[in-house]
mmCIF file of C-alpha atoms in Angstrom:
data_model
loop_
_atom_site.group_PDB
_atom_site.id
_atom_site.type_symbol
_atom_site.label_atom_id
_atom_site.label_comp_id
_atom_site.label_asym_id
_atom_site.label_seq_id
_atom_site.Cartn_x
_atom_site.Cartn_y
_atom_site.Cartn_z
ATOM 1 C CA UNK Q 21 25.182 92.643 10.662
ATOM 2 C CA UNK Q 22 28.691 93.333 9.671
ATOM 3 C CA UNK Q 23 31.970 91.630 10.859
ATOM 4 C CA UNK Q 24 32.605 94.637 12.993
ATOM 5 C CA UNK Q 25 29.244 94.159 14.778
ATOM 6 C CA UNK Q 26 30.024 90.545 15.462
ATOM 7 C CA UNK Q 27 33.509 91.371 16.787
ATOM 8 C CA UNK Q 28 32.120 94.072 19.059
ATOM 9 C CA UNK Q 29 29.463 91.764 20.470
ATOM 10 C CA UNK Q 30 32.023 89.061 21.115
ATOM 11 C CA UNK Q 31 34.325 91.583 22.800
ATOM 12 C CA UNK Q 32 31.516 92.807 25.108
ATOM 13 C CA UNK Q 33 30.431 89.181 25.834
ATOM 14 C CA UNK Q 34 33.917 88.295 26.873
ATOM 15 C CA UNK Q 35 34.330 91.367 29.061
ATOM 16 C CA UNK Q 36 30.972 90.684 30.903
ATOM 17 C CA UNK Q 37 31.977 87.011 31.377
ATOM 18 C CA UNK Q 38 35.357 88.146 32.839
ATOM 19 C CA UNK Q 39 33.609 90.675 35.126
ATOM 20 C CA UNK Q 40 31.014 88.138 36.294
ATOM 21 C CA UNK Q 41 33.469 85.354 36.890
ATOM 22 C CA UNK Q 42 36.167 87.540 38.587
ATOM 23 C CA UNK Q 43 34.757 87.582 42.194
ATOM 24 C CA UNK Q 44 34.294 83.855 42.274
ATOM 25 C CA UNK Q 45 37.649 83.070 40.706
ATOM 26 C CA UNK Q 46 39.568 85.600 42.808
ATOM 27 C CA UNK Q 47 37.925 84.129 45.978
ATOM 28 C CA UNK Q 48 38.954 80.568 45.049
ATOM 29 C CA UNK Q 49 42.426 81.753 44.229
ATOM 30 C CA UNK Q 50 42.987 83.595 47.489
ATOM 31 C CA UNK Q 51 41.548 80.735 49.655
ATOM 32 C CA UNK Q 52 43.669 78.242 47.756
ATOM 33 C CA UNK Q 53 46.762 80.336 48.258
ATOM 34 C CA UNK Q 54 46.196 80.612 51.935
ATOM 35 C CA UNK Q 55 45.479 76.897 52.364
ATOM 36 C CA UNK Q 56 48.665 76.223 50.370
ATOM 37 C CA UNK Q 57 50.658 78.426 52.796
ATOM 38 C CA UNK Q 58 49.045 76.686 55.833
ATOM 39 C CA UNK Q 59 49.797 73.252 54.394
ATOM 40 C CA UNK Q 60 53.424 74.189 53.594
ATOM 41 C CA UNK Q 61 53.867 75.514 57.079
ATOM 42 C CA UNK Q 62 52.388 72.535 58.932
ATOM 43 C CA UNK Q 63 53.169 69.840 56.374
ATOM 44 C CA UNK Q 64 49.609 68.564 56.484
ATOM 45 C CA UNK Q 65 48.840 67.234 52.937
ATOM 46 C CA UNK Q 66 45.153 66.378 53.293
ATOM 47 C CA UNK Q 67 43.190 66.685 50.025
ATOM 48 C CA UNK Q 68 39.915 67.728 51.706
ATOM 49 C CA UNK Q 69 41.654 70.432 53.491
ATOM 50 C CA UNK Q 70 42.035 72.395 50.315
ATOM 51 C CA UNK Q 71 38.612 71.494 48.660
ATOM 52 C CA UNK Q 72 36.163 72.116 51.492
ATOM 53 C CA UNK Q 73 37.239 75.644 52.381
ATOM 54 C CA UNK Q 74 37.372 76.631 48.768
ATOM 55 C CA UNK Q 75 33.824 75.317 48.213
ATOM 56 C CA UNK Q 76 32.545 77.185 51.220
ATOM 57 C CA UNK Q 77 34.281 80.407 50.227
ATOM 58 C CA UNK Q 78 32.977 80.173 46.660
ATOM 59 C CA UNK Q 79 29.513 79.564 47.974
ATOM 60 C CA UNK Q 80 29.662 82.630 50.204
ATOM 61 C CA UNK Q 81 31.117 84.687 47.216
ATOM 62 C CA UNK Q 82 28.183 83.546 45.109
ATOM 63 C CA UNK Q 83 25.750 84.654 47.897
ATOM 64 C CA UNK Q 84 27.377 88.078 48.310
ATOM 65 C CA UNK Q 85 27.849 88.869 44.631
ATOM 66 C CA UNK Q 86 24.810 87.082 43.190
ATOM 67 C CA UNK Q 87 22.544 90.172 42.854
ATOM 68 C CA UNK Q 88 25.267 92.039 41.143
ATOM 69 C CA UNK Q 89 26.134 89.214 38.759
ATOM 70 C CA UNK Q 90 22.456 88.898 37.896
ATOM 71 C CA UNK Q 91 22.015 92.552 37.291
ATOM 72 C CA UNK Q 92 25.093 92.633 34.993
ATOM 73 C CA UNK Q 93 23.808 89.710 32.911
ATOM 74 C CA UNK Q 94 20.330 91.245 32.766
ATOM 75 C CA UNK Q 95 21.726 94.616 31.685
ATOM 76 C CA UNK Q 96 23.961 93.033 29.007
ATOM 77 C CA UNK Q 97 21.042 90.970 27.658
ATOM 78 C CA UNK Q 98 18.676 94.028 27.445
ATOM 79 C CA UNK Q 99 21.396 96.013 25.799
ATOM 80 C CA UNK Q 100 21.903 93.214 23.277
ATOM 81 C CA UNK Q 101 18.116 92.826 22.548
ATOM 82 C CA UNK Q 102 17.874 96.618 22.214
ATOM 83 C CA UNK Q 103 20.509 96.562 19.429
ATOM 84 C CA UNK Q 104 18.822 93.808 17.539
ATOM 85 C CA UNK Q 105 16.706 96.087 15.254
ATOM 86 C CA UNK Q 106 19.766 98.047 14.270
ATOM 87 C CA UNK Q 107 21.859 94.926 13.663
ATOM 88 C CA UNK Q 108 19.212 93.091 11.572
ATOM 89 C CA UNK Q 109 18.358 96.299 9.690
ATOM 90 C CA UNK Q 110 21.792 96.325 7.998
ATOM 91 C CA UNK Q 111 22.511 94.167 4.937
#
């Protein structure tokens, strides 16, 4: 396994992690932004008002995108295991 192989695997891993995390993070970001606008408009500064809707929205995003996330992770893992003989065969 060469340095190039390690760098390529690390790059692919970070891209898959970003793709898998994006729907959840974007959901939390959008819900948090909407709640911040609501709190600024109404001057209600309740802490649970921002936490509970974000938690519910993230749970819904996980339910909606769960199959896709799992298939992406399985695909990446199968690709990585498929490359093992090539990677271990090099000196």
